[in-house]
Amino acid sequence: MRQASNHVQFLSVLLSVLLLFPLTGCWSSHEIEEQSLGVGVAYDKAKESIIEKELDEQGESYVKKNLITSTYQLITPQVASSTTKQGGPQQKSYMNISETGDSTFQMVRELSLRSDTPLTSYHMKVMVIGEALARSYSLEQLVDQNLRDNDFRPSCLVLISKGRASDTLESKTAGEIPAFHLYGMIDNTYRTTRILPPMSLIKLESKIQSRSSFLLQNVLSANGEIKFAGAAVIKGKTGKMIGFLNEEELEGVTWITGKGKGGLVKSFDKKTGQLIVYEIESMKSHIKPHVKGNNISFDVHIESEGRLSENGVVSGNPLKNQFLQQAQKTSEKEVKHLVRNVVEKMQEEYKVDVAGFGNRLRITHPRVWMRVKDNWDQTFSEVPINYDVKLTIKDYGTSGYNK
């Protein structure tokens, strides 16, 4: 009995010692008060591409080309404490700091020469790339260092800016952090067909490696305010931006892909010219490739269910099937217009496939795809595309009962 008791006591002491280790905390951690939390980064083409000679630690000169300006949005202990102490509304909740050079990695390290709190990228929310830079450099070049950096979040949202990207990281709204604001706006996809599904850094990498053309959400900045406005067209072969789709053209792409979660279709009654607004409750699309010898064509079948949310036709009674059918046809015509316009833009102006036609061909006809994939954008620009649209109004509110 005494031996068993001693054995139990020994195990109890051993267990107590082992339990002390988790209580010691993370001895390799860094105090948050000693960090600058990077939450956003903007890349722009440098205003002056000059060559500078800098002195290194040994006093020897080295060449630095001013090609890219990186702007980092930081939340620092100093910013947080000053905002708290002075009430917040008059103070910015962030700090932007810029560096210019030819190496994104070197520019990050240059910040260490200007601040006593090193930049960390664990909480990076958005990366915005300026139009001029995206036209001059491939995205693969621009994001290479970020993909290699273990500290940089692969979930970081990537956007294109029509204008200076650094302007999108500024705000006139007191207490607002622009990087968080941009990141949160992407959640509004259920309310509009003019926002693309989010493109994270890791998803961008897969697009780049596939060498297929694609879209990136475009953001505009004016007077301290920002807005999602259309999308940038990225050519797969070069990885560079070649142009923009406007907001209506982006709507057309959303209908083709069937990836919309909500939104509306605004059209006008043929007879009266009055407004009809169809609210999207569901959307689906099926792209069907056809191959006959060397000839390729596509059929796009689009279906949607929704509600009549706004009706300016005074004489129209939503309870009557004839009126509902006319409203559906009017809305269908508008969707066909959106689709036709963006197909023409893709095939005739940009000559790129950014709506997933090639991916459907790859899935259904893999051998054909292997034959045409190396020059798919050019092939796509010449293939016939037919489409049909079927919208169904399932709900029209209660306004019809009052007419």
mmCIF file of C-alpha atoms in Angstrom:
data_model
loop_
_atom_site.group_PDB
_atom_site.id
_atom_site.type_symbol
_atom_site.label_atom_id
_atom_site.label_comp_id
_atom_site.label_asym_id
_atom_site.label_seq_id
_atom_site.Cartn_x
_atom_site.Cartn_y
_atom_site.Cartn_z
ATOM 1 C CA MET A 1 0.000 0.000 0.000
ATOM 2 C CA ARG A 2 2.802 2.404 0.914
ATOM 3 C CA GLN A 3 4.563 1.671 -2.405
ATOM 4 C CA ALA A 4 1.366 2.374 -4.365
ATOM 5 C CA SER A 5 0.874 5.602 -2.433
ATOM 6 C CA ASN A 6 4.428 6.735 -3.233
ATOM 7 C CA HIS A 7 3.839 5.938 -6.893
ATOM 8 C CA VAL A 8 0.688 8.086 -6.970
ATOM 9 C CA GLN A 9 2.524 10.954 -5.260
ATOM 10 C CA PHE A 10 5.337 10.753 -7.791
ATOM 11 C CA LEU A 11 2.873 10.920 -10.710
ATOM 12 C CA SER A 12 1.093 13.879 -9.102
ATOM 13 C CA VAL A 13 4.339 15.812 -8.721
ATOM 14 C CA LEU A 14 5.372 14.978 -12.303
ATOM 15 C CA LEU A 15 2.013 16.098 -13.659
ATOM 16 C CA SER A 16 2.214 19.360 -11.707
ATOM 17 C CA VAL A 17 5.658 20.094 -13.187
ATOM 18 C CA LEU A 18 4.452 19.388 -16.714
ATOM 19 C CA LEU A 19 1.466 21.686 -16.252
ATOM 20 C CA LEU A 20 3.811 24.586 -15.515
ATOM 21 C CA PHE A 21 5.108 24.658 -19.107
ATOM 22 C CA PRO A 22 1.877 25.928 -20.757
ATOM 23 C CA LEU A 23 1.698 28.672 -18.135
ATOM 24 C CA THR A 24 5.016 30.162 -19.205
ATOM 25 C CA GLY A 25 3.445 31.710 -22.289
ATOM 26 C CA CYS A 26 5.176 32.162 -25.656
ATOM 27 C CA TRP A 27 8.783 32.961 -24.811
ATOM 28 C CA SER A 28 9.592 33.569 -28.497
ATOM 29 C CA SER A 29 6.779 36.123 -28.946
ATOM 30 C CA HIS A 30 7.102 39.880 -29.517
ATOM 31 C CA GLU A 31 5.144 42.390 -27.487
ATOM 32 C CA ILE A 32 2.313 43.961 -29.511
ATOM 33 C CA GLU A 33 3.357 47.382 -28.230
ATOM 34 C CA GLU A 34 6.615 46.920 -30.157
ATOM 35 C CA GLN A 35 4.972 46.150 -33.517
ATOM 36 C CA SER A 36 3.541 48.112 -36.442
ATOM 37 C CA LEU A 37 0.602 46.112 -37.786
ATOM 38 C CA GLY A 38 0.400 46.321 -41.569
ATOM 39 C CA VAL A 39 -3.231 46.142 -42.718
ATOM 40 C CA GLY A 40 -2.974 47.380 -46.309
ATOM 41 C CA VAL A 41 -0.440 47.980 -49.068
ATOM 42 C CA ALA A 42 -0.633 49.936 -52.332
ATOM 43 C CA TYR A 43 1.764 49.656 -55.260
ATOM 44 C CA ASP A 44 2.124 52.499 -57.762
ATOM 45 C CA LYS A 45 4.424 53.328 -60.620
ATOM 46 C CA ALA A 46 7.023 55.789 -59.353
ATOM 47 C CA LYS A 47 6.442 59.345 -60.505
ATOM 48 C CA GLU A 48 10.088 59.676 -61.541
ATOM 49 C CA SER A 49 12.023 56.594 -62.649
ATOM 50 C CA ILE A 50 15.437 57.909 -61.651
ATOM 51 C CA ILE A 51 18.517 55.988 -60.536
ATOM 52 C CA GLU A 52 19.877 56.842 -57.102
ATOM 53 C CA LYS A 53 23.100 55.864 -55.373
ATOM 54 C CA GLU A 54 22.650 54.953 -51.735
ATOM 55 C CA LEU A 55 25.212 54.183 -49.046
ATOM 56 C CA ASP A 56 25.013 50.817 -47.308
ATOM 57 C CA GLU A 57 26.122 49.986 -43.749
ATOM 58 C CA GLN A 58 29.776 49.848 -44.790
ATOM 59 C CA GLY A 59 29.584 53.241 -46.458
ATOM 60 C CA GLU A 60 29.767 51.770 -49.961
ATOM 61 C CA SER A 61 27.375 52.975 -52.633
ATOM 62 C CA TYR A 62 24.785 50.818 -54.382
ATOM 63 C CA VAL A 63 22.352 51.579 -57.205
ATOM 64 C CA LYS A 64 18.610 51.836 -56.560
ATOM 65 C CA LYS A 65 16.154 52.435 -59.394
ATOM 66 C CA ASN A 66 13.031 54.342 -58.445
ATOM 67 C CA LEU A 67 10.473 52.243 -60.315
ATOM 68 C CA ILE A 68 7.784 51.345 -57.770
ATOM 69 C CA THR A 69 6.301 53.270 -54.852
ATOM 70 C CA SER A 70 4.964 51.099 -52.034
ATOM 71 C CA THR A 71 2.550 52.624 -49.530
ATOM 72 C CA TYR A 72 1.926 50.693 -46.333
ATOM 73 C CA GLN A 73 -1.034 51.313 -44.061
ATOM 74 C CA LEU A 74 -0.075 50.759 -40.452
ATOM 75 C CA ILE A 75 -1.793 50.590 -37.120
ATOM 76 C CA THR A 76 0.854 51.455 -34.567
ATOM 77 C CA PRO A 77 0.738 51.704 -30.763
ATOM 78 C CA GLN A 78 1.366 55.448 -31.087
ATOM 79 C CA VAL A 79 -1.617 55.923 -33.426
ATOM 80 C CA ALA A 80 -3.901 53.798 -31.250
ATOM 81 C CA SER A 81 -2.924 55.570 -28.013
ATOM 82 C CA SER A 82 -3.197 59.087 -29.468
ATOM 83 C CA THR A 83 -6.625 58.294 -30.927
ATOM 84 C CA THR A 84 -7.830 57.013 -27.578
ATOM 85 C CA LYS A 85 -6.447 59.895 -25.552
ATOM 86 C CA GLN A 86 -7.652 62.686 -27.838
ATOM 87 C CA GLY A 87 -11.151 61.347 -28.323
ATOM 88 C CA GLY A 88 -10.742 59.744 -31.751
ATOM 89 C CA PRO A 89 -13.017 61.785 -34.059
ATOM 90 C CA GLN A 90 -10.296 64.359 -34.860
ATOM 91 C CA GLN A 91 -7.528 61.787 -35.269
ATOM 92 C CA LYS A 92 -6.726 59.268 -37.966
ATOM 93 C CA SER A 93 -6.833 55.659 -36.843
ATOM 94 C CA TYR A 94 -4.034 54.706 -39.201
ATOM 95 C CA MET A 95 -0.722 55.889 -40.593
ATOM 96 C CA ASN A 96 0.467 55.604 -44.208
ATOM 97 C CA ILE A 97 4.165 55.429 -45.005
ATOM 98 C CA SER A 98 5.722 55.183 -48.481
ATOM 99 C CA GLU A 99 8.988 53.938 -49.954
ATOM 100 C CA THR A 100 10.239 54.040 -53.539
ATOM 101 C CA GLY A 101 12.631 51.593 -55.170
ATOM 102 C CA ASP A 102 12.925 48.571 -57.433
ATOM 103 C CA SER A 103 12.588 45.750 -54.890
ATOM 104 C CA THR A 104 9.446 45.305 -52.780
ATOM 105 C CA PHE A 105 11.418 43.307 -50.223
ATOM 106 C CA GLN A 106 14.074 45.982 -49.908
ATOM 107 C CA MET A 107 11.418 48.665 -49.531
ATOM 108 C CA VAL A 108 9.900 46.811 -46.574
ATOM 109 C CA ARG A 109 13.321 46.645 -44.930
ATOM 110 C CA GLU A 110 13.925 50.324 -45.652
ATOM 111 C CA LEU A 111 11.073 51.086 -43.253
ATOM 112 C CA SER A 112 13.317 49.814 -40.452
ATOM 113 C CA LEU A 113 15.534 52.838 -41.038
ATOM 114 C CA ARG A 114 12.624 55.181 -40.323
ATOM 115 C CA SER A 115 10.756 53.509 -37.474
ATOM 116 C CA ASP A 116 11.531 51.806 -34.177
ATOM 117 C CA THR A 117 8.571 49.412 -34.594
ATOM 118 C CA PRO A 118 9.104 46.811 -37.357
ATOM 119 C CA LEU A 119 6.359 46.183 -39.894
ATOM 120 C CA THR A 120 4.472 42.887 -39.568
ATOM 121 C CA SER A 121 2.169 41.543 -42.295
ATOM 122 C CA TYR A 122 0.181 38.942 -40.354
ATOM 123 C CA HIS A 123 -2.950 41.110 -40.488
ATOM 124 C CA MET A 124 -2.662 42.386 -44.087
ATOM 125 C CA LYS A 125 -6.190 42.820 -45.467
ATOM 126 C CA VAL A 126 -5.854 44.378 -48.919
ATOM 127 C CA MET A 127 -3.338 44.912 -51.683
ATOM 128 C CA VAL A 128 -4.182 47.607 -54.253
ATOM 129 C CA ILE A 129 -2.202 47.864 -57.508
ATOM 130 C CA GLY A 130 -2.287 51.087 -59.496
ATOM 131 C CA GLU A 131 -3.370 51.081 -63.145
ATOM 132 C CA ALA A 132 -0.103 52.479 -64.530
ATOM 133 C CA LEU A 133 1.944 49.852 -62.713
ATOM 134 C CA ALA A 134 -0.365 46.981 -63.708
ATOM 135 C CA ARG A 135 -0.017 47.983 -67.364
ATOM 136 C CA SER A 136 3.795 48.106 -67.134
ATOM 137 C CA TYR A 137 4.592 45.043 -65.020
ATOM 138 C CA SER A 138 3.151 41.543 -64.900
ATOM 139 C CA LEU A 139 1.261 40.713 -61.713
ATOM 140 C CA GLU A 140 3.612 37.768 -61.254
ATOM 141 C CA GLN A 141 6.518 40.192 -60.850
ATOM 142 C CA LEU A 142 4.597 42.453 -58.494
ATOM 143 C CA VAL A 143 3.313 39.820 -56.046
ATOM 144 C CA ASP A 144 6.243 37.381 -56.164
ATOM 145 C CA GLN A 145 7.831 38.583 -52.930
ATOM 146 C CA ASN A 146 4.501 38.623 -51.074
ATOM 147 C CA LEU A 147 3.819 35.004 -52.071
ATOM 148 C CA ARG A 148 7.279 33.957 -50.856
ATOM 149 C CA ASP A 149 6.915 35.796 -47.540
ATOM 150 C CA ASN A 150 5.621 33.455 -44.833
ATOM 151 C CA ASP A 151 4.418 36.465 -42.823
ATOM 152 C CA PHE A 152 2.175 37.833 -45.583
ATOM 153 C CA ARG A 153 -1.446 36.660 -45.457
ATOM 154 C CA PRO A 154 -2.425 34.557 -48.512
ATOM 155 C CA SER A 155 -6.050 35.595 -47.846
ATOM 156 C CA CYS A 156 -5.167 39.235 -48.564
ATOM 157 C CA LEU A 157 -7.687 40.760 -51.021
ATOM 158 C CA VAL A 158 -6.171 42.009 -54.315
ATOM 159 C CA LEU A 159 -7.683 45.007 -56.143
ATOM 160 C CA ILE A 160 -6.795 47.259 -59.075
ATOM 161 C CA SER A 161 -7.078 51.043 -58.848
ATOM 162 C CA LYS A 162 -7.938 53.294 -61.785
ATOM 163 C CA GLY A 163 -5.546 56.001 -60.712
ATOM 164 C CA ARG A 164 -3.042 56.072 -57.852
ATOM 165 C CA ALA A 165 -3.445 53.051 -55.626
ATOM 166 C CA SER A 166 -2.177 54.977 -52.604
ATOM 167 C CA ASP A 167 -5.228 57.270 -52.827
ATOM 168 C CA THR A 168 -7.499 54.322 -51.951
ATOM 169 C CA LEU A 169 -5.754 54.038 -48.577
ATOM 170 C CA GLU A 170 -6.864 57.536 -47.555
ATOM 171 C CA SER A 171 -10.128 58.473 -45.850
ATOM 172 C CA LYS A 172 -11.800 61.651 -44.616
ATOM 173 C CA THR A 173 -14.099 59.716 -42.309
ATOM 174 C CA ALA A 174 -12.949 60.004 -38.703
ATOM 175 C CA GLY A 175 -12.061 56.702 -37.080
ATOM 176 C CA GLU A 176 -12.204 54.761 -40.376
ATOM 177 C CA ILE A 177 -9.366 52.478 -41.459
ATOM 178 C CA PRO A 178 -9.446 52.396 -45.295
ATOM 179 C CA ALA A 179 -7.965 48.883 -45.589
ATOM 180 C CA PHE A 180 -10.726 47.460 -43.371
ATOM 181 C CA HIS A 181 -13.340 49.462 -45.286
ATOM 182 C CA LEU A 182 -12.174 48.057 -48.641
ATOM 183 C CA TYR A 183 -12.078 44.529 -47.283
ATOM 184 C CA GLY A 184 -15.597 44.833 -45.877
ATOM 185 C CA MET A 185 -17.115 46.199 -49.101
ATOM 186 C CA ILE A 186 -16.594 42.858 -50.844
ATOM 187 C CA ASP A 187 -19.288 41.374 -48.567
ATOM 188 C CA ASN A 188 -21.923 43.344 -50.499
ATOM 189 C CA THR A 189 -21.970 40.809 -53.361
ATOM 190 C CA TYR A 190 -25.427 39.667 -52.251
ATOM 191 C CA ARG A 191 -26.815 43.120 -53.062
ATOM 192 C CA THR A 192 -25.357 43.812 -56.510
ATOM 193 C CA THR A 193 -24.071 42.133 -59.667
ATOM 194 C CA ARG A 194 -21.308 44.735 -59.942
ATOM 195 C CA ILE A 195 -18.923 43.182 -57.417
ATOM 196 C CA LEU A 196 -16.715 40.250 -58.381
ATOM 197 C CA PRO A 197 -16.189 37.247 -56.118
ATOM 198 C CA PRO A 198 -13.185 38.121 -53.888
ATOM 199 C CA MET A 199 -9.754 37.500 -55.408
ATOM 200 C CA SER A 200 -7.326 36.624 -52.642
ATOM 201 C CA LEU A 201 -3.565 36.568 -53.123
ATOM 202 C CA ILE A 202 -3.498 32.759 -53.201
ATOM 203 C CA LYS A 203 -6.309 32.637 -55.793
ATOM 204 C CA LEU A 204 -4.455 35.221 -57.839
ATOM 205 C CA GLU A 205 -1.418 32.947 -57.863
ATOM 206 C CA SER A 206 -3.458 30.089 -59.358
ATOM 207 C CA LYS A 207 -4.800 32.429 -62.061
ATOM 208 C CA ILE A 208 -1.298 33.612 -62.885
ATOM 209 C CA GLN A 209 0.075 30.081 -63.126
ATOM 210 C CA SER A 210 -2.789 28.924 -65.358
ATOM 211 C CA ARG A 211 -1.923 31.676 -67.880
ATOM 212 C CA SER A 212 -5.644 32.276 -68.399
ATOM 213 C CA SER A 213 -7.106 35.771 -68.667
ATOM 214 C CA PHE A 214 -9.203 37.030 -65.750
ATOM 215 C CA LEU A 215 -10.747 40.043 -64.006
ATOM 216 C CA LEU A 216 -9.777 41.965 -60.885
ATOM 217 C CA GLN A 217 -12.156 44.283 -59.062
ATOM 218 C CA ASN A 218 -11.479 47.936 -59.838
ATOM 219 C CA VAL A 219 -11.714 50.610 -57.158
ATOM 220 C CA LEU A 220 -11.936 54.370 -57.690
ATOM 221 C CA SER A 221 -10.906 57.069 -55.238
ATOM 222 C CA ALA A 222 -12.053 60.682 -55.276
ATOM 223 C CA ASN A 223 -11.995 63.296 -52.509
ATOM 224 C CA GLY A 224 -11.245 60.723 -49.830
ATOM 225 C CA GLU A 225 -14.114 58.444 -50.865
ATOM 226 C CA ILE A 226 -13.842 55.081 -52.626
ATOM 227 C CA LYS A 227 -16.135 53.074 -54.886
ATOM 228 C CA PHE A 228 -16.039 49.730 -56.673
ATOM 229 C CA ALA A 229 -16.427 50.588 -60.366
ATOM 230 C CA GLY A 230 -16.102 47.802 -62.915
ATOM 231 C CA ALA A 231 -13.131 45.489 -63.318
ATOM 232 C CA ALA A 232 -9.619 45.398 -64.739
ATOM 233 C CA VAL A 233 -8.923 42.941 -67.570
ATOM 234 C CA ILE A 234 -5.730 40.913 -67.055
ATOM 235 C CA LYS A 235 -4.334 39.142 -70.132
ATOM 236 C CA GLY A 236 -3.202 35.615 -69.294
ATOM 237 C CA LYS A 237 -0.143 35.422 -71.553
ATOM 238 C CA THR A 238 1.469 38.609 -70.266
ATOM 239 C CA GLY A 239 -0.060 38.887 -66.807
ATOM 240 C CA LYS A 240 -0.533 42.611 -67.466
ATOM 241 C CA MET A 241 -3.652 44.746 -67.398
ATOM 242 C CA ILE A 242 -4.940 45.642 -70.870
ATOM 243 C CA GLY A 243 -8.089 47.621 -70.049
ATOM 244 C CA PHE A 244 -11.281 47.918 -68.028
ATOM 245 C CA LEU A 245 -14.847 46.688 -68.091
ATOM 246 C CA ASN A 246 -17.317 49.312 -66.911
ATOM 247 C CA GLU A 247 -20.008 48.558 -64.340
ATOM 248 C CA GLU A 248 -22.639 47.428 -66.865
ATOM 249 C CA GLU A 249 -20.139 45.201 -68.661
ATOM 250 C CA LEU A 250 -19.207 43.621 -65.336
ATOM 251 C CA GLU A 251 -22.913 42.908 -64.808
ATOM 252 C CA GLY A 252 -22.899 41.059 -68.130
ATOM 253 C CA VAL A 253 -20.001 38.862 -66.986
ATOM 254 C CA THR A 254 -21.847 38.075 -63.751
ATOM 255 C CA TRP A 255 -24.869 36.857 -65.726
ATOM 256 C CA ILE A 256 -22.678 34.704 -67.981
ATOM 257 C CA THR A 257 -20.883 33.051 -65.060
ATOM 258 C CA GLY A 258 -24.035 32.786 -62.930
ATOM 259 C CA LYS A 259 -22.033 33.737 -59.831
ATOM 260 C CA GLY A 260 -24.263 36.603 -58.739
ATOM 261 C CA LYS A 261 -25.831 36.401 -55.291
ATOM 262 C CA GLY A 262 -28.216 39.318 -55.665
ATOM 263 C CA GLY A 263 -28.815 42.606 -57.369
ATOM 264 C CA LEU A 264 -31.315 44.051 -59.787
ATOM 265 C CA VAL A 265 -32.169 44.546 -63.451
ATOM 266 C CA LYS A 266 -33.468 47.985 -64.403
ATOM 267 C CA SER A 267 -35.445 48.197 -67.628
ATOM 268 C CA PHE A 268 -38.234 50.287 -69.177
ATOM 269 C CA ASP A 269 -41.654 49.216 -70.376
ATOM 270 C CA LYS A 270 -41.839 49.149 -74.190
ATOM 271 C CA LYS A 271 -45.232 50.827 -74.449
ATOM 272 C CA THR A 272 -45.126 53.415 -71.695
ATOM 273 C CA GLY A 273 -41.390 53.904 -71.225
ATOM 274 C CA GLN A 274 -41.912 53.580 -67.469
ATOM 275 C CA LEU A 275 -39.453 51.991 -65.054
ATOM 276 C CA ILE A 276 -39.483 48.266 -64.169
ATOM 277 C CA VAL A 277 -37.025 46.901 -61.599
ATOM 278 C CA TYR A 278 -36.498 43.144 -61.281
ATOM 279 C CA GLU A 279 -34.773 42.080 -58.048
ATOM 280 C CA ILE A 280 -32.608 38.943 -58.332
ATOM 281 C CA GLU A 281 -33.255 36.239 -55.745
ATOM 282 C CA SER A 282 -31.376 33.432 -57.523
ATOM 283 C CA MET A 283 -29.251 33.088 -60.624
ATOM 284 C CA LYS A 284 -27.686 30.217 -62.517
ATOM 285 C CA SER A 285 -25.949 29.855 -65.844
ATOM 286 C CA HIS A 286 -24.788 26.921 -67.923
ATOM 287 C CA ILE A 287 -22.158 27.315 -70.652
ATOM 288 C CA LYS A 288 -22.379 24.457 -73.151
ATOM 289 C CA PRO A 289 -19.549 24.010 -75.704
ATOM 290 C CA HIS A 290 -20.148 22.451 -79.124
ATOM 291 C CA VAL A 291 -17.347 20.949 -81.205
ATOM 292 C CA LYS A 292 -17.746 19.955 -84.862
ATOM 293 C CA GLY A 293 -14.421 19.171 -86.461
ATOM 294 C CA ASN A 294 -12.289 22.270 -85.981
ATOM 295 C CA ASN A 295 -15.295 24.476 -85.284
ATOM 296 C CA ILE A 296 -16.116 25.496 -81.708
ATOM 297 C CA SER A 297 -19.224 27.314 -80.518
ATOM 298 C CA PHE A 298 -21.004 27.968 -77.224
ATOM 299 C CA ASP A 299 -24.560 28.157 -75.929
ATOM 300 C CA VAL A 300 -25.182 30.086 -72.723
ATOM 301 C CA HIS A 301 -28.377 29.264 -70.824
ATOM 302 C CA ILE A 302 -29.237 31.786 -68.105
ATOM 303 C CA GLU A 303 -32.058 31.368 -65.585
ATOM 304 C CA SER A 304 -33.150 33.504 -62.671
ATOM 305 C CA GLU A 305 -35.985 33.869 -60.204
ATOM 306 C CA GLY A 306 -36.833 37.143 -58.520
ATOM 307 C CA ARG A 307 -39.396 39.719 -57.592
ATOM 308 C CA LEU A 308 -40.920 42.843 -59.058
ATOM 309 C CA SER A 309 -39.422 45.394 -56.674
ATOM 310 C CA GLU A 310 -40.296 48.640 -58.432
ATOM 311 C CA ASN A 311 -42.913 49.305 -61.066
ATOM 312 C CA GLY A 312 -43.539 52.678 -62.669
ATOM 313 C CA VAL A 313 -46.221 51.376 -65.034
ATOM 314 C CA VAL A 314 -49.355 52.856 -63.425
ATOM 315 C CA SER A 315 -51.771 50.795 -65.505
ATOM 316 C CA GLY A 316 -49.906 47.555 -64.921
ATOM 317 C CA ASN A 317 -51.481 45.128 -62.464
ATOM 318 C CA PRO A 318 -48.874 42.711 -61.051
ATOM 319 C CA LEU A 319 -51.662 40.213 -60.277
ATOM 320 C CA LYS A 320 -52.367 39.704 -63.969
ATOM 321 C CA ASN A 321 -50.282 37.098 -65.843
ATOM 322 C CA GLN A 322 -50.195 39.240 -68.986
ATOM 323 C CA PHE A 323 -48.469 42.094 -67.167
ATOM 324 C CA LEU A 324 -46.026 39.752 -65.409
ATOM 325 C CA GLN A 325 -45.066 38.148 -68.710
ATOM 326 C CA GLN A 326 -44.453 41.534 -70.260
ATOM 327 C CA ALA A 327 -42.337 42.631 -67.260
ATOM 328 C CA GLN A 328 -40.320 39.401 -67.510
ATOM 329 C CA LYS A 329 -39.706 39.900 -71.232
ATOM 330 C CA THR A 330 -38.635 43.495 -70.674
ATOM 331 C CA SER A 331 -36.136 42.410 -67.990
ATOM 332 C CA GLU A 332 -34.915 39.481 -70.122
ATOM 333 C CA LYS A 333 -34.232 41.868 -72.978
ATOM 334 C CA GLU A 334 -32.080 44.018 -70.704
ATOM 335 C CA VAL A 335 -30.051 41.010 -69.510
ATOM 336 C CA LYS A 336 -29.499 39.941 -73.128
ATOM 337 C CA HIS A 337 -28.294 43.475 -73.852
ATOM 338 C CA LEU A 338 -25.792 43.291 -70.959
ATOM 339 C CA VAL A 339 -24.495 39.889 -72.092
ATOM 340 C CA ARG A 340 -24.244 40.858 -75.767
ATOM 341 C CA ASN A 341 -22.318 44.049 -74.960
ATOM 342 C CA VAL A 342 -19.690 42.357 -72.816
ATOM 343 C CA VAL A 343 -19.257 39.450 -75.246
ATOM 344 C CA GLU A 344 -18.543 41.975 -77.996
ATOM 345 C CA LYS A 345 -16.067 43.782 -75.722
ATOM 346 C CA MET A 346 -14.251 40.537 -74.892
ATOM 347 C CA GLN A 347 -14.137 39.212 -78.450
ATOM 348 C CA GLU A 348 -13.668 42.325 -80.554
ATOM 349 C CA GLU A 349 -11.805 44.879 -78.423
ATOM 350 C CA TYR A 350 -9.730 42.925 -75.906
ATOM 351 C CA LYS A 351 -9.737 39.474 -77.577
ATOM 352 C CA VAL A 352 -9.640 37.660 -74.227
ATOM 353 C CA ASP A 353 -11.884 35.187 -72.424
ATOM 354 C CA VAL A 354 -12.553 36.395 -68.873
ATOM 355 C CA ALA A 355 -15.920 34.642 -68.405
ATOM 356 C CA GLY A 356 -14.887 30.975 -68.161
ATOM 357 C CA PHE A 357 -15.707 29.701 -71.662
ATOM 358 C CA GLY A 358 -12.313 28.026 -71.979
ATOM 359 C CA ASN A 359 -12.699 26.317 -68.616
ATOM 360 C CA ARG A 360 -15.993 24.734 -69.725
ATOM 361 C CA LEU A 361 -14.338 23.536 -72.934
ATOM 362 C CA ARG A 362 -11.483 22.059 -70.892
ATOM 363 C CA ILE A 363 -13.928 20.098 -68.727
ATOM 364 C CA THR A 364 -16.201 18.771 -71.472
ATOM 365 C CA HIS A 365 -13.712 18.383 -74.339
ATOM 366 C CA PRO A 366 -10.236 17.946 -72.794
ATOM 367 C CA ARG A 367 -8.584 16.766 -76.021
ATOM 368 C CA VAL A 368 -9.868 19.758 -77.940
ATOM 369 C CA TRP A 369 -8.716 22.023 -75.127
ATOM 370 C CA MET A 370 -5.177 20.623 -75.285
ATOM 371 C CA ARG A 371 -5.107 21.552 -78.950
ATOM 372 C CA VAL A 372 -6.291 25.158 -78.561
ATOM 373 C CA LYS A 373 -5.238 26.190 -75.049
ATOM 374 C CA ASP A 374 -1.922 27.817 -76.024
ATOM 375 C CA ASN A 375 -3.711 30.327 -78.231
ATOM 376 C CA TRP A 376 -7.146 30.231 -76.603
ATOM 377 C CA ASP A 377 -7.763 33.981 -76.311
ATOM 378 C CA GLN A 378 -7.334 34.432 -80.047
ATOM 379 C CA THR A 379 -9.472 31.353 -80.794
ATOM 380 C CA PHE A 380 -12.159 32.570 -78.397
ATOM 381 C CA SER A 381 -12.396 35.919 -80.161
ATOM 382 C CA GLU A 382 -13.613 34.128 -83.296
ATOM 383 C CA VAL A 383 -16.066 31.522 -81.929
ATOM 384 C CA PRO A 384 -19.869 31.990 -82.189
ATOM 385 C CA ILE A 385 -21.689 32.459 -78.867
ATOM 386 C CA ASN A 386 -25.456 32.099 -78.553
ATOM 387 C CA TYR A 387 -27.403 32.822 -75.383
ATOM 388 C CA ASP A 388 -30.919 32.619 -74.041
ATOM 389 C CA VAL A 389 -32.301 34.190 -70.877
ATOM 390 C CA LYS A 390 -35.266 33.080 -68.780
ATOM 391 C CA LEU A 391 -36.368 35.257 -65.849
ATOM 392 C CA THR A 392 -39.290 34.307 -63.620
ATOM 393 C CA ILE A 393 -41.092 36.774 -61.350
ATOM 394 C CA LYS A 394 -42.123 34.756 -58.301
ATOM 395 C CA ASP A 395 -42.946 37.648 -55.999
ATOM 396 C CA TYR A 396 -44.421 41.085 -56.638
ATOM 397 C CA GLY A 397 -45.173 42.374 -53.129
ATOM 398 C CA THR A 398 -48.632 43.566 -52.141
ATOM 399 C CA SER A 399 -48.915 46.668 -54.322
ATOM 400 C CA GLY A 400 -51.132 44.873 -56.851
ATOM 401 C CA TYR A 401 -53.940 44.541 -54.316
ATOM 402 C CA ASN A 402 -54.300 48.310 -54.210
ATOM 403 C CA LYS A 403 -54.872 48.714 -57.955
#
